[in-house]
Structures are given as C-alpha cells and as structure tokens.
Amino acid sequence: MATEYGHEYGLDGRPGFSGSSERRHRLPAALRAPVEGRTWRELGYVLLSLPISILLFTYAVTMVSLGAGLLVTFLGIPVLAAALAGCRGLGSLERLRARALLDLEVAGPEPLRMKKPGAMAWMGAVLKSGASWRALLYAVLHLPWAVFSFVVAVNLWVLGWALLTYPLWFWVFPMYAGQDGVQLYGDETHRVYLDNPFEITVTALVGLLLTIATPWIVRALTMVDRLLVYGLLGPSRLASRVVELESDRGVVVDTAAADLRRIERDLHDGAQARLVALAMDLGLAKEKLQEDPEAAQRMVDEAHGEVKTALQELRDLARGIHPAVLTDRGLDAALSAVSSRCTVPVQVEVDLAERPAPAIEGIAYFTVSELLQNVSKHARATWAGVEVWRTENRLMLQVVDNGVGGADVAQGSGLAGLAERLDAVDGILVVDSPAGGPTRVTAELPWRGAHVR
C-alpha cells in the first residue's frame, strides 16, 4: 500500500501538477460577476422558478385537497397516493434543473420499499415514504419564496442596467417625452429631473453599483433554493447514513479479504516455502548422517540458518498484522519500534493520557506504519516526525517529512486506499504535499476508550 511519490507528476514534468494550469482572470470577481455564465444561469433559475412553482403549487394543493376530500370514500387513498407520486416526479425534474443551472448535485431520495408487488402495496409505500411528503412540502413552500426572489431579482437587475446605461438613452425624454429627463421628484410647483451631466454621471455610478451587487444578491437568493432542494428533495439524513454505512461495510469487507490474500501469499511464498525446503534439507542430512557426517553437518548448519530466516519472516508478518508490542505496551512503544525500521531518523511524540480502543489503536498503528513506508520508499527525505494526540473525541495522527513532496490522494495511489480504510471508521485523511516538499499527512480517527470492546 505504499504511495508512489514518483508517479505524482503532471504532463509538464513538475510534481503535484496535473498539466492544466488554472486560468487566471485579470478582473476581480466583483467586476466579472455581472457577465459571468454562472450569474446568468442563476438568474435563469430564478426566472424559471416562478412559473414552475405556480405549476407545482397548483398541482399539489389541487390533488391533495381532492384526495383529502375523497377520503370518506375509497377513491381518496389512490388520489392522495397519485398526488404524492406526482410530487416525487416533479421533484426529480427540480433536481435536474438545479443540477443544470446551479451546479447542485443532489442524489435522489430513497426508493419506495414494497414488501410485495401490487397496487395496494405501492399506495402504502408512497403514503409511508417520508420523501413523498417532503416533495409535497417543497411544492407548497417554494411558491412564496419563488415570488419573492423573482420580484427582487428582476427589479434589481432591470433597475441596475437601466441606470448604468442612462447616459446612452437619456435623450429619449427631451426628444419624445417632452421632459428634461427621468423625474426624480415632483409636486404641483416643483420638479427635479436627472438632466445635467453631473446627475447623469451619478445615476450611471449608482447603476454600476447596483449592477455589481445584483449578481451577489441573486446568488444569495439561490442559496435558499439550494437548501430547499437539498433538504426536501434529496435523501434523508438517515437514508444517507445507511448508504454510507453500507459503503463503509463493503470497504471493510474488501480490505479484510485483501489482507487475508496478502497474508496467504506471504506465507505461501515466504515462510512456507522456506519450511518446505528446510524439511527437504533435513531429510537429506539425515540420509547422509552415516555416510558423510561432515556434509550432514554443513546441511544442518544451513538448515539452522533457514530456520532463523523463516522465523524472522513470520515475526515480520505478525508485526504487520498486529504486533505484540502494540497489545502489551500501546502506541508509544509500537510506533517507536516501527520508526526504528525507517530509513531516515524519525522523531516520535505520543501524548495520550489513556489508550484508545484496540480497533482504533490498530488502525492508528497501521496508518503510521504505511506512511513511514512511503517516506522510506518514495519521499527521498532526510528526516521525519510522528505526532499522536487526542482532541476531544478524536485521535489525531500526523506524519511529516522533508522530502520531495508531490503526494496526492486523488491520483489513486496507496494514499487513496489508506483514506478508504480511515473513512470506513469515520476517519479522515488530509494530505498537504506541495511540489518540493515538505509533506504533512494528518489522519483523524474517532476516539473510543480502551474499555469499549
């Protein structure tokens, strides 16, 4: 699982870069916003929200009212189920619209769970589904918000551009309207028009400020839409957690299977092969014991060396699974032992008042061990450091080296597999490895005391 630092090079030959340089804008974001594609997409979303929300609200209120009124008869239940199913379908369209215009990726809600096929089972599943009622709530709540956001966005947008371009069209008033300009104030005896160069310039500046501010106001309005879509049309927290746990369980099962295959391969190719060869050598030595004692003695000496090598391989294999020093003396001693086998000097600091649970302790040991292997094989460092401490209910690990850097989890290297292992227990792996170094890898694990079994 060691990470190949040397493979983290981009097409341009520099470590840590993917070959595509980020485009640099000459104008600041505030000045670019009025003409950016994202701004126009968000404005289009707000403009479309009004007619779509009217359709959603009308359908939802009409169908639910009809179904509620017919509940005294048998027809009420299928009508109400059809109303909720329609809201789910319209919610799917809303998720597509949010994905296209707001770049918001929202997974679909949990599917209907029917114990048996049939119309009655389907109606029961629709009525029992929380996602159906959340879609109905979205259809009802979205209309007032859509009206508000439509009015605010359209008025600010039109007013801002109208004032900004006023120097281009103010001549329309004296030529066709018979007045000096836009009337700012007027009563029976006094009127104020925006007609002189100073007032026209101030008007254009106010329009510029409104034009610059409007995209950010529209963006703030669409943030509420994002929350509505995410909270009411996406999966519930419980369903998301179930999916996450199922995924983590799959990762744990796959990791355990891979570890078992690795152990079997190491035993078969290493210690087992040596023991088979040792048995054959001892058999030959036994046959030569009477005929050629000196040759038998040499074979026994060679077999003794093979025994030592096999024992060392078995000891290394056991240490890789779960070393005895970790069970007996904890992380401090175990990490000091694994650090002593690193090819560079390693400074180890463990600040723990008590030991974590054995499972968390084992994962922490494995994480540091893999990271130190990366340092030995790929970092080209001259120094490394390991720190372990507890922060509230989290166990923190940090491995630092002064090597060449360029490590990246996104490249699908050994760090990606390590991140998956940590994610399976609600852990986090953060890699900070700029080109040229240094590399700082921080791992975060949930804390459970040693008394929890």
PDB file of N, CA and C in Angstrom, residues 70-137:
ATOM      1  N   LEU A  70     -61.904  13.180  -0.732  1.00  0.00           N
ATOM      2  CA  LEU A  70     -62.440  11.871  -1.098  1.00  0.00           C
ATOM      3  C   LEU A  70     -62.057  10.762  -0.130  1.00  0.00           C
ATOM      4  N   LEU A  71     -61.408  11.124   0.984  1.00  0.00           N
ATOM      5  CA  LEU A  71     -61.014  10.088   1.938  1.00  0.00           C
ATOM      6  C   LEU A  71     -62.196   9.374   2.562  1.00  0.00           C
ATOM      7  N   VAL A  72     -63.370  10.015   2.524  1.00  0.00           N
ATOM      8  CA  VAL A  72     -64.571   9.346   3.056  1.00  0.00           C
ATOM      9  C   VAL A  72     -64.971   8.188   2.160  1.00  0.00           C
ATOM     10  N   THR A  73     -64.461   8.164   0.938  1.00  0.00           N
ATOM     11  CA  THR A  73     -64.700   7.040   0.033  1.00  0.00           C
ATOM     12  C   THR A  73     -63.375   6.343  -0.226  1.00  0.00           C
ATOM     13  N   PHE A  74     -63.431   5.254  -0.960  1.00  0.00           N
ATOM     14  CA  PHE A  74     -62.213   4.512  -1.268  1.00  0.00           C
ATOM     15  C   PHE A  74     -61.318   5.265  -2.235  1.00  0.00           C
ATOM     16  N   LEU A  75     -61.877   6.196  -3.019  1.00  0.00           N
ATOM     17  CA  LEU A  75     -61.098   6.899  -4.027  1.00  0.00           C
ATOM     18  C   LEU A  75     -60.072   7.859  -3.428  1.00  0.00           C
ATOM     19  N   GLY A  76     -60.247   8.251  -2.191  1.00  0.00           N
ATOM     20  CA  GLY A  76     -59.349   9.230  -1.601  1.00  0.00           C
ATOM     21  C   GLY A  76     -57.918   8.744  -1.502  1.00  0.00           C
ATOM     22  N   ILE A  77     -57.732   7.469  -1.133  1.00  0.00           N
ATOM     23  CA  ILE A  77     -56.378   6.942  -0.943  1.00  0.00           C
ATOM     24  C   ILE A  77     -55.599   6.900  -2.253  1.00  0.00           C
ATOM     25  N   PRO A  78     -56.148   6.331  -3.334  1.00  0.00           N
ATOM     26  CA  PRO A  78     -55.363   6.352  -4.583  1.00  0.00           C
ATOM     27  C   PRO A  78     -55.122   7.757  -5.128  1.00  0.00           C
ATOM     28  N   VAL A  79     -56.077   8.669  -4.946  1.00  0.00           N
ATOM     29  CA  VAL A  79     -55.854  10.035  -5.414  1.00  0.00           C
ATOM     30  C   VAL A  79     -54.735  10.691  -4.616  1.00  0.00           C
ATOM     31  N   LEU A  80     -54.738  10.494  -3.305  1.00  0.00           N
ATOM     32  CA  LEU A  80     -53.675  11.073  -2.477  1.00  0.00           C
ATOM     33  C   LEU A  80     -52.328  10.444  -2.797  1.00  0.00           C
ATOM     34  N   ALA A  81     -52.309   9.125  -3.038  1.00  0.00           N
ATOM     35  CA  ALA A  81     -51.055   8.468  -3.416  1.00  0.00           C
ATOM     36  C   ALA A  81     -50.553   8.991  -4.757  1.00  0.00           C
ATOM     37  N   ALA A  82     -51.483   9.204  -5.713  1.00  0.00           N
ATOM     38  CA  ALA A  82     -51.083   9.757  -7.010  1.00  0.00           C
ATOM     39  C   ALA A  82     -50.543  11.172  -6.854  1.00  0.00           C
ATOM     40  N   ALA A  83     -51.132  11.942  -5.947  1.00  0.00           N
ATOM     41  CA  ALA A  83     -50.647  13.302  -5.712  1.00  0.00           C
ATOM     42  C   ALA A  83     -49.213  13.276  -5.191  1.00  0.00           C
ATOM     43  N   LEU A  84     -48.934  12.409  -4.235  1.00  0.00           N
ATOM     44  CA  LEU A  84     -47.584  12.330  -3.683  1.00  0.00           C
ATOM     45  C   LEU A  84     -46.592  11.785  -4.710  1.00  0.00           C
ATOM     46  N   ALA A  85     -47.031  10.794  -5.511  1.00  0.00           N
ATOM     47  CA  ALA A  85     -46.148  10.264  -6.545  1.00  0.00           C
ATOM     48  C   ALA A  85     -45.825  11.336  -7.584  1.00  0.00           C
ATOM     49  N   GLY A  86     -46.824  12.155  -7.931  1.00  0.00           N
ATOM     50  CA  GLY A  86     -46.574  13.249  -8.863  1.00  0.00           C
ATOM     51  C   GLY A  86     -45.592  14.267  -8.299  1.00  0.00           C
ATOM     52  N   CYS A  87     -45.721  14.544  -7.004  1.00  0.00           N
ATOM     53  CA  CYS A  87     -44.774  15.471  -6.374  1.00  0.00           C
ATOM     54  C   CYS A  87     -43.362  14.901  -6.402  1.00  0.00           C
ATOM     55  N   ARG A  88     -43.229  13.586  -6.217  1.00  0.00           N
ATOM     56  CA  ARG A  88     -41.900  12.968  -6.310  1.00  0.00           C
ATOM     57  C   ARG A  88     -41.333  13.117  -7.711  1.00  0.00           C
ATOM     58  N   GLY A  89     -42.189  12.901  -8.738  1.00  0.00           N
ATOM     59  CA  GLY A  89     -41.726  13.059 -10.106  1.00  0.00           C
ATOM     60  C   GLY A  89     -41.324  14.486 -10.430  1.00  0.00           C
ATOM     61  N   LEU A  90     -42.143  15.455  -9.987  1.00  0.00           N
ATOM     62  CA  LEU A  90     -41.789  16.857 -10.211  1.00  0.00           C
ATOM     63  C   LEU A  90     -40.534  17.235  -9.435  1.00  0.00           C
ATOM     64  N   GLY A  91     -40.337  16.608  -8.272  1.00  0.00           N
ATOM     65  CA  GLY A  91     -39.109  16.838  -7.524  1.00  0.00           C
ATOM     66  C   GLY A  91     -37.884  16.360  -8.281  1.00  0.00           C
ATOM     67  N   SER A  92     -38.012  15.264  -9.032  1.00  0.00           N
ATOM     68  CA  SER A  92     -36.895  14.794  -9.867  1.00  0.00           C
ATOM     69  C   SER A  92     -36.537  15.826 -10.924  1.00  0.00           C
ATOM     70  N   LEU A  93     -37.565  16.439 -11.538  1.00  0.00           N
ATOM     71  CA  LEU A  93     -37.298  17.492 -12.519  1.00  0.00           C
ATOM     72  C   LEU A  93     -36.617  18.698 -11.868  1.00  0.00           C
ATOM     73  N   GLU A  94     -37.011  19.011 -10.649  1.00  0.00           N
ATOM     74  CA  GLU A  94     -36.384  20.123  -9.944  1.00  0.00           C
ATOM     75  C   GLU A  94     -34.915  19.833  -9.635  1.00  0.00           C
ATOM     76  N   ARG A  95     -34.598  18.597  -9.322  1.00  0.00           N
ATOM     77  CA  ARG A  95     -33.196  18.242  -9.094  1.00  0.00           C
ATOM     78  C   ARG A  95     -32.393  18.374 -10.388  1.00  0.00           C
ATOM     79  N   LEU A  96     -33.004  17.987 -11.507  1.00  0.00           N
ATOM     80  CA  LEU A  96     -32.317  18.158 -12.790  1.00  0.00           C
ATOM     81  C   LEU A  96     -32.097  19.640 -13.103  1.00  0.00           C
ATOM     82  N   ARG A  97     -33.097  20.474 -12.822  1.00  0.00           N
ATOM     83  CA  ARG A  97     -32.956  21.911 -13.071  1.00  0.00           C
ATOM     84  C   ARG A  97     -31.870  22.506 -12.184  1.00  0.00           C
ATOM     85  N   ALA A  98     -31.828  22.084 -10.921  1.00  0.00           N
ATOM     86  CA  ALA A  98     -30.780  22.580 -10.024  1.00  0.00           C
ATOM     87  C   ALA A  98     -29.404  22.114 -10.476  1.00  0.00           C
ATOM     88  N   ARG A  99     -29.309  20.901 -11.015  1.00  0.00           N
ATOM     89  CA  ARG A  99     -28.021  20.411 -11.494  1.00  0.00           C
ATOM     90  C   ARG A  99     -27.568  21.184 -12.722  1.00  0.00           C
ATOM     91  N   ALA A 100     -28.497  21.516 -13.611  1.00  0.00           N
ATOM     92  CA  ALA A 100     -28.134  22.191 -14.858  1.00  0.00           C
ATOM     93  C   ALA A 100     -27.806  23.663 -14.644  1.00  0.00           C
ATOM     94  N   LEU A 101     -28.557  24.345 -13.776  1.00  0.00           N
ATOM     95  CA  LEU A 101     -28.410  25.793 -13.639  1.00  0.00           C
ATOM     96  C   LEU A 101     -27.635  26.219 -12.404  1.00  0.00           C
ATOM     97  N   LEU A 102     -27.656  25.410 -11.344  1.00  0.00           N
ATOM     98  CA  LEU A 102     -26.974  25.784 -10.106  1.00  0.00           C
ATOM     99  C   LEU A 102     -25.760  24.916  -9.807  1.00  0.00           C
ATOM    100  N   ASP A 103     -25.469  23.959 -10.682  1.00  0.00           N
ATOM    101  CA  ASP A 103     -24.355  23.022 -10.440  1.00  0.00           C
ATOM    102  C   ASP A 103     -24.492  22.341  -9.088  1.00  0.00           C
ATOM    103  N   LEU A 104     -25.721  22.002  -8.734  1.00  0.00           N
ATOM    104  CA  LEU A 104     -26.000  21.363  -7.445  1.00  0.00           C
ATOM    105  C   LEU A 104     -26.312  19.893  -7.687  1.00  0.00           C
ATOM    106  N   GLU A 105     -25.436  19.028  -7.195  1.00  0.00           N
ATOM    107  CA  GLU A 105     -25.642  17.590  -7.330  1.00  0.00           C
ATOM    108  C   GLU A 105     -26.349  17.062  -6.087  1.00  0.00           C
ATOM    109  N   VAL A 106     -27.591  16.656  -6.259  1.00  0.00           N
ATOM    110  CA  VAL A 106     -28.377  16.104  -5.151  1.00  0.00           C
ATOM    111  C   VAL A 106     -28.837  14.718  -5.556  1.00  0.00           C
ATOM    112  N   ALA A 107     -28.495  13.738  -4.749  1.00  0.00           N
ATOM    113  CA  ALA A 107     -28.925  12.369  -5.035  1.00  0.00           C
ATOM    114  C   ALA A 107     -30.426  12.247  -4.848  1.00  0.00           C
ATOM    115  N   GLY A 108     -31.003  11.292  -5.542  1.00  0.00           N
ATOM    116  CA  GLY A 108     -32.432  11.053  -5.392  1.00  0.00           C
ATOM    117  C   GLY A 108     -32.760  10.482  -4.024  1.00  0.00           C
ATOM    118  N   PRO A 109     -33.997  10.647  -3.579  1.00  0.00           N
ATOM    119  CA  PRO A 109     -34.387  10.104  -2.272  1.00  0.00           C
ATOM    120  C   PRO A 109     -34.399   8.583  -2.286  1.00  0.00           C
ATOM    121  N   GLU A 110     -34.552   8.014  -1.116  1.00  0.00           N
ATOM    122  CA  GLU A 110     -34.583   6.573  -1.018  1.00  0.00           C
ATOM    123  C   GLU A 110     -35.780   6.017  -1.796  1.00  0.00           C
ATOM    124  N   PRO A 111     -35.608   4.896  -2.507  1.00  0.00           N
ATOM    125  CA  PRO A 111     -36.712   4.349  -3.297  1.00  0.00           C
ATOM    126  C   PRO A 111     -37.825   3.816  -2.406  1.00  0.00           C
ATOM    127  N   LEU A 112     -38.968   3.605  -3.036  1.00  0.00           N
ATOM    128  CA  LEU A 112     -40.109   3.050  -2.301  1.00  0.00           C
ATOM    129  C   LEU A 112     -39.802   1.613  -1.903  1.00  0.00           C
ATOM    130  N   ARG A 113     -40.165   1.267  -0.699  1.00  0.00           N
ATOM    131  CA  ARG A 113     -39.936  -0.085  -0.189  1.00  0.00           C
ATOM    132  C   ARG A 113     -41.278  -0.802  -0.094  1.00  0.00           C
ATOM    133  N   MET A 114     -41.485  -1.749  -1.004  1.00  0.00           N
ATOM    134  CA  MET A 114     -42.739  -2.523  -1.029  1.00  0.00           C
ATOM    135  C   MET A 114     -42.445  -3.965  -0.625  1.00  0.00           C
ATOM    136  N   LYS A 115     -43.177  -4.435   0.345  1.00  0.00           N
ATOM    137  CA  LYS A 115     -42.978  -5.799   0.811  1.00  0.00           C
ATOM    138  C   LYS A 115     -43.453  -6.820  -0.215  1.00  0.00           C
ATOM    139  N   LYS A 116     -44.451  -6.442  -1.023  1.00  0.00           N
ATOM    140  CA  LYS A 116     -44.960  -7.337  -2.064  1.00  0.00           C
ATOM    141  C   LYS A 116     -45.472  -6.489  -3.210  1.00  0.00           C
ATOM    142  N   PRO A 117     -45.513  -7.025  -4.412  1.00  0.00           N
ATOM    143  CA  PRO A 117     -45.996  -6.245  -5.554  1.00  0.00           C
ATOM    144  C   PRO A 117     -47.503  -6.047  -5.491  1.00  0.00           C
ATOM    145  N   GLY A 118     -47.951  -5.035  -6.234  1.00  0.00           N
ATOM    146  CA  GLY A 118     -49.382  -4.773  -6.285  1.00  0.00           C
ATOM    147  C   GLY A 118     -49.692  -3.310  -6.058  1.00  0.00           C
ATOM    148  N   ALA A 119     -50.889  -2.918  -6.499  1.00  0.00           N
ATOM    149  CA  ALA A 119     -51.296  -1.516  -6.393  1.00  0.00           C
ATOM    150  C   ALA A 119     -51.441  -1.079  -4.944  1.00  0.00           C
ATOM    151  N   MET A 120     -51.995  -1.924  -4.101  1.00  0.00           N
ATOM    152  CA  MET A 120     -52.196  -1.557  -2.707  1.00  0.00           C
ATOM    153  C   MET A 120     -50.855  -1.378  -1.995  1.00  0.00           C
ATOM    154  N   ALA A 121     -49.902  -2.281  -2.287  1.00  0.00           N
ATOM    155  CA  ALA A 121     -48.578  -2.164  -1.672  1.00  0.00           C
ATOM    156  C   ALA A 121     -47.887  -0.888  -2.142  1.00  0.00           C
ATOM    157  N   TRP A 122     -48.088  -0.540  -3.439  1.00  0.00           N
ATOM    158  CA  TRP A 122     -47.469   0.682  -3.960  1.00  0.00           C
ATOM    159  C   TRP A 122     -48.051   1.921  -3.300  1.00  0.00           C
ATOM    160  N   MET A 123     -49.371   1.966  -3.143  1.00  0.00           N
ATOM    161  CA  MET A 123     -50.003   3.122  -2.498  1.00  0.00           C
ATOM    162  C   MET A 123     -49.557   3.236  -1.041  1.00  0.00           C
ATOM    163  N   GLY A 124     -49.453   2.103  -0.354  1.00  0.00           N
ATOM    164  CA  GLY A 124     -48.992   2.149   1.024  1.00  0.00           C
ATOM    165  C   GLY A 124     -47.562   2.633   1.131  1.00  0.00           C
ATOM    166  N   ALA A 125     -46.699   2.194   0.186  1.00  0.00           N
ATOM    167  CA  ALA A 125     -45.299   2.626   0.214  1.00  0.00           C
ATOM    168  C   ALA A 125     -45.175   4.117  -0.069  1.00  0.00           C
ATOM    169  N   VAL A 126     -45.984   4.638  -1.005  1.00  0.00           N
ATOM    170  CA  VAL A 126     -45.941   6.067  -1.311  1.00  0.00           C
ATOM    171  C   VAL A 126     -46.388   6.886  -0.110  1.00  0.00           C
ATOM    172  N   LEU A 127     -47.481   6.453   0.537  1.00  0.00           N
ATOM    173  CA  LEU A 127     -48.007   7.217   1.672  1.00  0.00           C
ATOM    174  C   LEU A 127     -47.089   7.137   2.884  1.00  0.00           C
ATOM    175  N   LYS A 128     -46.346   6.049   3.032  1.00  0.00           N
ATOM    176  CA  LYS A 128     -45.451   5.901   4.177  1.00  0.00           C
ATOM    177  C   LYS A 128     -44.086   6.547   3.959  1.00  0.00           C
ATOM    178  N   SER A 129     -43.753   6.853   2.722  1.00  0.00           N
ATOM    179  CA  SER A 129     -42.428   7.376   2.414  1.00  0.00           C
ATOM    180  C   SER A 129     -42.293   8.823   2.870  1.00  0.00           C
ATOM    181  N   GLY A 130     -41.275   9.095   3.641  1.00  0.00           N
ATOM    182  CA  GLY A 130     -41.019  10.471   4.051  1.00  0.00           C
ATOM    183  C   GLY A 130     -40.610  11.359   2.893  1.00  0.00           C
ATOM    184  N   ALA A 131     -39.941  10.772   1.876  1.00  0.00           N
ATOM    185  CA  ALA A 131     -39.537  11.553   0.714  1.00  0.00           C
ATOM    186  C   ALA A 131     -40.743  12.096  -0.037  1.00  0.00           C
ATOM    187  N   SER A 132     -41.850  11.350  -0.066  1.00  0.00           N
ATOM    188  CA  SER A 132     -43.059  11.821  -0.745  1.00  0.00           C
ATOM    189  C   SER A 132     -43.613  13.058  -0.060  1.00  0.00           C
ATOM    190  N   TRP A 133     -43.671  13.050   1.238  1.00  0.00           N
ATOM    191  CA  TRP A 133     -44.216  14.192   1.978  1.00  0.00           C
ATOM    192  C   TRP A 133     -43.251  15.376   1.937  1.00  0.00           C
ATOM    193  N   ARG A 134     -41.959  15.122   1.886  1.00  0.00           N
ATOM    194  CA  ARG A 134     -41.013  16.229   1.740  1.00  0.00           C
ATOM    195  C   ARG A 134     -41.146  16.892   0.377  1.00  0.00           C
ATOM    196  N   ALA A 135     -41.402  16.088  -0.669  1.00  0.00           N
ATOM    197  CA  ALA A 135     -41.628  16.663  -2.000  1.00  0.00           C
ATOM    198  C   ALA A 135     -42.895  17.507  -2.019  1.00  0.00           C
ATOM    199  N   LEU A 136     -43.939  17.054  -1.325  1.00  0.00           N
ATOM    200  CA  LEU A 136     -45.160  17.853  -1.213  1.00  0.00           C
ATOM    201  C   LEU A 136     -44.886  19.156  -0.473  1.00  0.00           C
ATOM    202  N   LEU A 137     -44.112  19.088   0.596  1.00  0.00           N
ATOM    203  CA  LEU A 137     -43.777  20.301   1.342  1.00  0.00           C
ATOM    204  C   LEU A 137     -42.978  21.268   0.480  1.00  0.00           C
TER     205      LEU A 137
END
